[in-house]
Amino acid sequence: MRLSLQGKWFLGLAALLGGLLGVVALTIYATLPGYLHGRIRDDLGRMVRLAGENLDQARSQGTDLQALATRLGRETGLRVTFIAPDGVVLGESDVRHTELSRVENHLNRPEVQQALREGLGYDTRRSVTVDTELLYAAVPRADRSVARVAMSLARVHATTGRVTRTVAWASLCVTLLALPVVYLLSRR
C-alpha cells in the first residue's frame, strides 16, 4: 500500500510534532527532579533560619522548646528539631515530650556538623528517629545550639510525579488537538 502525498505529509508532520513533544517531555523528566530538589533545599534553608530565630527568641524568654518545635512543625508541615550545643535534643516536632529523653544525641549528624563548620548544613538520609527518608537543613546559633528542619522526600517525589504527569497529560492534549490541524495542513 502506497501512501498519498497528503498521507506522507500528515505522517511526517505528526512524527515531527510527536518528536518535539517527546523532547520537551524527556527534558522536563530529566531536569525537573534536580530543579525541584534544589528549590526545596533553598526553601528549607530559609525555613531553618526562621526556626533558628524562633529558637533564639524562645530561649531568651524561657519558652518550652518542645512546645515550640511542635507548633512550628504543625504550622510548616516540616519536622523541626532544636539541638543543644552538646547534641542533646531539646525539642522535636515528631516526638512526644515524654519520649524526648530517649532520642539519641544529634551532635554527630552530618547536617549538624556541616552547620557548625560552615554556618548552614544539609543532608539527605533515612531518619533513625522517625524511619523516613528526609532532606535536612541545619543552622547553628551563637551559643552553638542548632536549629534543624527536615522534609520527607516522599513529598518531593510526589511533587515531581504530579508535575511529570501534568506535563504528560498536557503533551497528550496538545497532540490530540494538533492532529486535526496537521491533517488539514497535509491536505493543502
PDB file of C-alpha atoms in Angstrom:
ATOM      1  CA  MET A   1       0.000   0.000   0.000  1.00  0.00           C
ATOM      2  CA  ARG A   2       1.422   3.322  -1.092  1.00  0.00           C
ATOM      3  CA  LEU A   3       0.692   6.483   0.828  1.00  0.00           C
ATOM      4  CA  SER A   4      -0.534   9.516  -0.991  1.00  0.00           C
ATOM      5  CA  LEU A   5       1.458  12.729  -0.812  1.00  0.00           C
ATOM      6  CA  GLN A   6      -1.040  14.071   1.727  1.00  0.00           C
ATOM      7  CA  GLY A   7      -0.619  10.912   3.814  1.00  0.00           C
ATOM      8  CA  LYS A   8       3.148  11.306   3.768  1.00  0.00           C
ATOM      9  CA  TRP A   9       2.828  14.951   4.808  1.00  0.00           C
ATOM     10  CA  PHE A  10       0.427  14.012   7.585  1.00  0.00           C
ATOM     11  CA  LEU A  11       2.683  11.270   8.935  1.00  0.00           C
ATOM     12  CA  GLY A  12       5.754  13.494   8.632  1.00  0.00           C
ATOM     13  CA  LEU A  13       4.148  16.418  10.448  1.00  0.00           C
ATOM     14  CA  ALA A  14       2.621  14.114  13.088  1.00  0.00           C
ATOM     15  CA  ALA A  15       6.022  12.480  13.661  1.00  0.00           C
ATOM     16  CA  LEU A  16       7.650  15.918  13.939  1.00  0.00           C
ATOM     17  CA  LEU A  17       5.025  17.030  16.447  1.00  0.00           C
ATOM     18  CA  GLY A  18       5.386  13.802  18.428  1.00  0.00           C
ATOM     19  CA  GLY A  19       9.179  14.097  18.394  1.00  0.00           C
ATOM     20  CA  LEU A  20       9.116  17.702  19.596  1.00  0.00           C
ATOM     21  CA  LEU A  21       6.690  16.906  22.395  1.00  0.00           C
ATOM     22  CA  GLY A  22       8.805  13.861  23.283  1.00  0.00           C
ATOM     23  CA  VAL A  23      11.924  16.019  23.549  1.00  0.00           C
ATOM     24  CA  VAL A  24      10.068  18.500  25.776  1.00  0.00           C
ATOM     25  CA  ALA A  25       8.733  15.702  27.994  1.00  0.00           C
ATOM     26  CA  LEU A  26      12.134  13.998  28.277  1.00  0.00           C
ATOM     27  CA  THR A  27      13.856  17.297  29.060  1.00  0.00           C
ATOM     28  CA  ILE A  28      11.360  18.035  31.814  1.00  0.00           C
ATOM     29  CA  TYR A  29      11.615  14.473  33.130  1.00  0.00           C
ATOM     30  CA  ALA A  30      15.431  14.702  33.215  1.00  0.00           C
ATOM     31  CA  THR A  31      15.732  18.186  34.727  1.00  0.00           C
ATOM     32  CA  LEU A  32      12.670  18.612  36.935  1.00  0.00           C
ATOM     33  CA  PRO A  33      13.677  16.384  39.886  1.00  0.00           C
ATOM     34  CA  GLY A  34      17.027  18.144  40.315  1.00  0.00           C
ATOM     35  CA  TYR A  35      15.427  21.557  39.932  1.00  0.00           C
ATOM     36  CA  LEU A  36      12.698  20.810  42.489  1.00  0.00           C
ATOM     37  CA  HIS A  37      15.211  19.287  44.900  1.00  0.00           C
ATOM     38  CA  GLY A  38      17.311  22.472  44.660  1.00  0.00           C
ATOM     39  CA  ARG A  39      14.298  24.735  45.185  1.00  0.00           C
ATOM     40  CA  ILE A  40      13.114  22.710  48.163  1.00  0.00           C
ATOM     41  CA  ARG A  41      16.646  22.755  49.583  1.00  0.00           C
ATOM     42  CA  ASP A  42      16.721  26.555  49.255  1.00  0.00           C
ATOM     43  CA  ASP A  43      13.293  26.816  50.896  1.00  0.00           C
ATOM     44  CA  LEU A  44      14.473  24.588  53.762  1.00  0.00           C
ATOM     45  CA  GLY A  45      17.479  26.883  54.183  1.00  0.00           C
ATOM     46  CA  ARG A  46      15.154  29.854  54.610  1.00  0.00           C
ATOM     47  CA  MET A  47      12.850  27.921  56.936  1.00  0.00           C
ATOM     48  CA  VAL A  48      15.699  26.730  59.177  1.00  0.00           C
ATOM     49  CA  ARG A  49      16.946  30.299  59.556  1.00  0.00           C
ATOM     50  CA  LEU A  50      13.475  31.324  60.740  1.00  0.00           C
ATOM     51  CA  ALA A  51      13.364  28.330  63.090  1.00  0.00           C
ATOM     52  CA  GLY A  52      16.750  29.442  64.453  1.00  0.00           C
ATOM     53  CA  GLU A  53      15.447  32.934  65.111  1.00  0.00           C
ATOM     54  CA  ASN A  54      12.453  31.405  66.892  1.00  0.00           C
ATOM     55  CA  LEU A  55      14.848  29.272  68.950  1.00  0.00           C
ATOM     56  CA  ASP A  56      16.878  32.327  69.994  1.00  0.00           C
ATOM     57  CA  GLN A  57      13.759  34.236  70.980  1.00  0.00           C
ATOM     58  CA  ALA A  58      12.257  31.278  72.851  1.00  0.00           C
ATOM     59  CA  ARG A  59      15.448  30.654  74.813  1.00  0.00           C
ATOM     60  CA  SER A  60      15.675  34.313  75.834  1.00  0.00           C
ATOM     61  CA  GLN A  61      12.059  34.178  77.044  1.00  0.00           C
ATOM     62  CA  GLY A  62      12.292  30.760  78.686  1.00  0.00           C
ATOM     63  CA  THR A  63       9.707  29.223  76.349  1.00  0.00           C
ATOM     64  CA  ASP A  64       9.244  25.430  76.263  1.00  0.00           C
ATOM     65  CA  LEU A  65      11.285  24.326  73.233  1.00  0.00           C
ATOM     66  CA  GLN A  66       9.347  21.096  72.766  1.00  0.00           C
ATOM     67  CA  ALA A  67       6.103  23.064  72.514  1.00  0.00           C
ATOM     68  CA  LEU A  68       7.760  25.486  70.069  1.00  0.00           C
ATOM     69  CA  ALA A  69       9.097  22.662  67.872  1.00  0.00           C
ATOM     70  CA  THR A  70       5.674  21.008  67.848  1.00  0.00           C
ATOM     71  CA  ARG A  71       3.907  24.279  66.947  1.00  0.00           C
ATOM     72  CA  LEU A  72       6.393  25.159  64.184  1.00  0.00           C
ATOM     73  CA  GLY A  73       6.204  21.634  62.804  1.00  0.00           C
ATOM     74  CA  ARG A  74       2.417  21.794  62.702  1.00  0.00           C
ATOM     75  CA  GLU A  75       2.430  25.267  61.074  1.00  0.00           C
ATOM     76  CA  THR A  76       5.057  24.469  58.419  1.00  0.00           C
ATOM     77  CA  GLY A  77       4.467  20.775  57.771  1.00  0.00           C
ATOM     78  CA  LEU A  78       8.174  20.217  58.408  1.00  0.00           C
ATOM     79  CA  ARG A  79       9.981  18.236  61.036  1.00  0.00           C
ATOM     80  CA  VAL A  80      11.563  20.755  63.441  1.00  0.00           C
ATOM     81  CA  THR A  81      14.362  19.893  65.883  1.00  0.00           C
ATOM     82  CA  PHE A  82      16.230  22.029  68.416  1.00  0.00           C
ATOM     83  CA  ILE A  83      19.607  20.665  69.482  1.00  0.00           C
ATOM     84  CA  ALA A  84      21.734  21.760  72.457  1.00  0.00           C
ATOM     85  CA  PRO A  85      25.463  22.512  71.951  1.00  0.00           C
ATOM     86  CA  ASP A  86      26.285  19.048  73.351  1.00  0.00           C
ATOM     87  CA  GLY A  87      23.908  17.331  70.879  1.00  0.00           C
ATOM     88  CA  VAL A  88      21.026  16.643  73.266  1.00  0.00           C
ATOM     89  CA  VAL A  89      17.660  17.148  71.563  1.00  0.00           C
ATOM     90  CA  LEU A  90      15.771  19.957  73.324  1.00  0.00           C
ATOM     91  CA  GLY A  91      12.667  19.901  71.131  1.00  0.00           C
ATOM     92  CA  GLU A  92      11.438  17.669  68.306  1.00  0.00           C
ATOM     93  CA  SER A  93       8.157  18.150  66.481  1.00  0.00           C
ATOM     94  CA  ASP A  94       7.695  14.457  65.608  1.00  0.00           C
ATOM     95  CA  VAL A  95       8.429  13.066  69.084  1.00  0.00           C
ATOM     96  CA  ARG A  96       6.241  13.209  72.184  1.00  0.00           C
ATOM     97  CA  HIS A  97       7.568  15.245  75.086  1.00  0.00           C
ATOM     98  CA  THR A  98       7.684  12.102  77.246  1.00  0.00           C
ATOM     99  CA  GLU A  99       9.880  10.312  74.667  1.00  0.00           C
ATOM    100  CA  LEU A 100      12.282  13.199  74.076  1.00  0.00           C
ATOM    101  CA  SER A 101      14.870  11.911  76.550  1.00  0.00           C
ATOM    102  CA  ARG A 102      15.146   8.658  74.525  1.00  0.00           C
ATOM    103  CA  VAL A 103      16.123  10.415  71.289  1.00  0.00           C
ATOM    104  CA  GLU A 104      19.762   9.734  70.507  1.00  0.00           C
ATOM    105  CA  ASN A 105      22.358  12.501  70.572  1.00  0.00           C
ATOM    106  CA  HIS A 106      22.369  14.561  67.361  1.00  0.00           C
ATOM    107  CA  LEU A 107      25.793  16.220  67.637  1.00  0.00           C
ATOM    108  CA  ASN A 108      27.426  13.975  65.021  1.00  0.00           C
ATOM    109  CA  ARG A 109      24.647  14.133  62.451  1.00  0.00           C
ATOM    110  CA  PRO A 110      26.153  15.244  59.104  1.00  0.00           C
ATOM    111  CA  GLU A 111      23.962  18.333  58.683  1.00  0.00           C
ATOM    112  CA  VAL A 112      24.679  19.442  62.264  1.00  0.00           C
ATOM    113  CA  GLN A 113      28.442  19.068  61.802  1.00  0.00           C
ATOM    114  CA  GLN A 114      28.341  20.901  58.466  1.00  0.00           C
ATOM    115  CA  ALA A 115      26.235  23.686  60.019  1.00  0.00           C
ATOM    116  CA  LEU A 116      28.715  24.104  62.876  1.00  0.00           C
ATOM    117  CA  ARG A 117      31.623  24.253  60.387  1.00  0.00           C
ATOM    118  CA  GLU A 118      30.071  26.281  57.569  1.00  0.00           C
ATOM    119  CA  GLY A 119      27.069  28.127  59.012  1.00  0.00           C
ATOM    120  CA  LEU A 120      24.479  26.025  57.163  1.00  0.00           C
ATOM    121  CA  GLY A 121      24.291  22.265  56.742  1.00  0.00           C
ATOM    122  CA  TYR A 122      22.311  19.869  54.560  1.00  0.00           C
ATOM    123  CA  ASP A 123      21.953  16.113  54.354  1.00  0.00           C
ATOM    124  CA  THR A 124      19.643  13.539  52.811  1.00  0.00           C
ATOM    125  CA  ARG A 125      19.188  10.244  54.640  1.00  0.00           C
ATOM    126  CA  ARG A 126      16.760   7.935  56.420  1.00  0.00           C
ATOM    127  CA  SER A 127      15.847   9.255  59.857  1.00  0.00           C
ATOM    128  CA  VAL A 128      16.579   6.853  62.697  1.00  0.00           C
ATOM    129  CA  THR A 129      14.013   8.626  64.884  1.00  0.00           C
ATOM    130  CA  VAL A 130      11.021   8.553  62.509  1.00  0.00           C
ATOM    131  CA  ASP A 131      12.195   5.880  59.983  1.00  0.00           C
ATOM    132  CA  THR A 132      11.591   8.026  56.880  1.00  0.00           C
ATOM    133  CA  GLU A 133      13.922   9.358  54.177  1.00  0.00           C
ATOM    134  CA  LEU A 134      14.327  13.100  54.805  1.00  0.00           C
ATOM    135  CA  LEU A 135      16.093  16.144  53.423  1.00  0.00           C
ATOM    136  CA  TYR A 136      17.598  18.065  56.365  1.00  0.00           C
ATOM    137  CA  ALA A 137      18.784  21.648  56.792  1.00  0.00           C
ATOM    138  CA  ALA A 138      20.506  22.894  59.958  1.00  0.00           C
ATOM    139  CA  VAL A 139      21.806  26.242  61.179  1.00  0.00           C
ATOM    140  CA  PRO A 140      23.907  26.982  64.278  1.00  0.00           C
ATOM    141  CA  ARG A 141      23.084  29.663  66.788  1.00  0.00           C
ATOM    142  CA  ALA A 142      25.507  31.953  68.645  1.00  0.00           C
ATOM    143  CA  ASP A 143      25.685  29.557  71.629  1.00  0.00           C
ATOM    144  CA  ARG A 144      26.436  26.611  69.235  1.00  0.00           C
ATOM    145  CA  SER A 145      22.975  25.136  69.668  1.00  0.00           C
ATOM    146  CA  VAL A 146      21.397  24.118  66.360  1.00  0.00           C
ATOM    147  CA  ALA A 147      18.007  24.545  64.759  1.00  0.00           C
ATOM    148  CA  ARG A 148      17.137  21.917  62.176  1.00  0.00           C
ATOM    149  CA  VAL A 149      14.223  21.334  59.827  1.00  0.00           C
ATOM    150  CA  ALA A 150      13.509  18.383  57.569  1.00  0.00           C
ATOM    151  CA  MET A 151      11.085  17.439  54.830  1.00  0.00           C
ATOM    152  CA  SER A 152      10.068  13.960  53.794  1.00  0.00           C
ATOM    153  CA  LEU A 153      11.474  13.061  50.405  1.00  0.00           C
ATOM    154  CA  ALA A 154       8.172  11.300  49.738  1.00  0.00           C
ATOM    155  CA  ARG A 155       6.693  14.810  49.396  1.00  0.00           C
ATOM    156  CA  VAL A 156       9.464  15.782  46.964  1.00  0.00           C
ATOM    157  CA  HIS A 157       8.878  12.631  44.902  1.00  0.00           C
ATOM    158  CA  ALA A 158       5.104  13.165  44.976  1.00  0.00           C
ATOM    159  CA  THR A 159       5.523  16.744  43.698  1.00  0.00           C
ATOM    160  CA  THR A 160       7.875  15.595  40.936  1.00  0.00           C
ATOM    161  CA  GLY A 161       5.454  12.852  39.945  1.00  0.00           C
ATOM    162  CA  ARG A 162       2.500  15.228  39.924  1.00  0.00           C
ATOM    163  CA  VAL A 163       4.294  17.749  37.681  1.00  0.00           C
ATOM    164  CA  THR A 164       5.563  14.998  35.365  1.00  0.00           C
ATOM    165  CA  ARG A 165       2.037  13.568  34.997  1.00  0.00           C
ATOM    166  CA  THR A 166       0.662  17.060  34.309  1.00  0.00           C
ATOM    167  CA  VAL A 167       3.241  17.615  31.564  1.00  0.00           C
ATOM    168  CA  ALA A 168       2.482  14.193  30.063  1.00  0.00           C
ATOM    169  CA  TRP A 169      -1.268  14.903  30.002  1.00  0.00           C
ATOM    170  CA  ALA A 170      -0.697  18.379  28.562  1.00  0.00           C
ATOM    171  CA  SER A 171       1.535  16.889  25.842  1.00  0.00           C
ATOM    172  CA  LEU A 172      -1.121  14.305  25.013  1.00  0.00           C
ATOM    173  CA  CYS A 173      -3.806  17.030  24.832  1.00  0.00           C
ATOM    174  CA  VAL A 174      -1.629  19.191  22.570  1.00  0.00           C
ATOM    175  CA  THR A 175      -1.032  16.192  20.328  1.00  0.00           C
ATOM    176  CA  LEU A 176      -4.734  15.350  20.127  1.00  0.00           C
ATOM    177  CA  LEU A 177      -5.649  18.979  19.446  1.00  0.00           C
ATOM    178  CA  ALA A 178      -2.878  19.422  16.891  1.00  0.00           C
ATOM    179  CA  LEU A 179      -3.522  16.260  14.864  1.00  0.00           C
ATOM    180  CA  PRO A 180      -6.599  17.671  13.073  1.00  0.00           C
ATOM    181  CA  VAL A 181      -4.615  20.808  12.225  1.00  0.00           C
ATOM    182  CA  VAL A 182      -1.733  18.676  10.948  1.00  0.00           C
ATOM    183  CA  TYR A 183      -4.219  16.672   8.904  1.00  0.00           C
ATOM    184  CA  LEU A 184      -5.697  19.820   7.353  1.00  0.00           C
ATOM    185  CA  LEU A 185      -2.235  21.225   6.606  1.00  0.00           C
ATOM    186  CA  SER A 186      -1.189  17.977   4.963  1.00  0.00           C
ATOM    187  CA  ARG A 187      -4.169  18.158   2.574  1.00  0.00           C
ATOM    188  CA  ARG A 188      -3.132  21.533   1.128  1.00  0.00           C
TER     189      ARG A 188
END
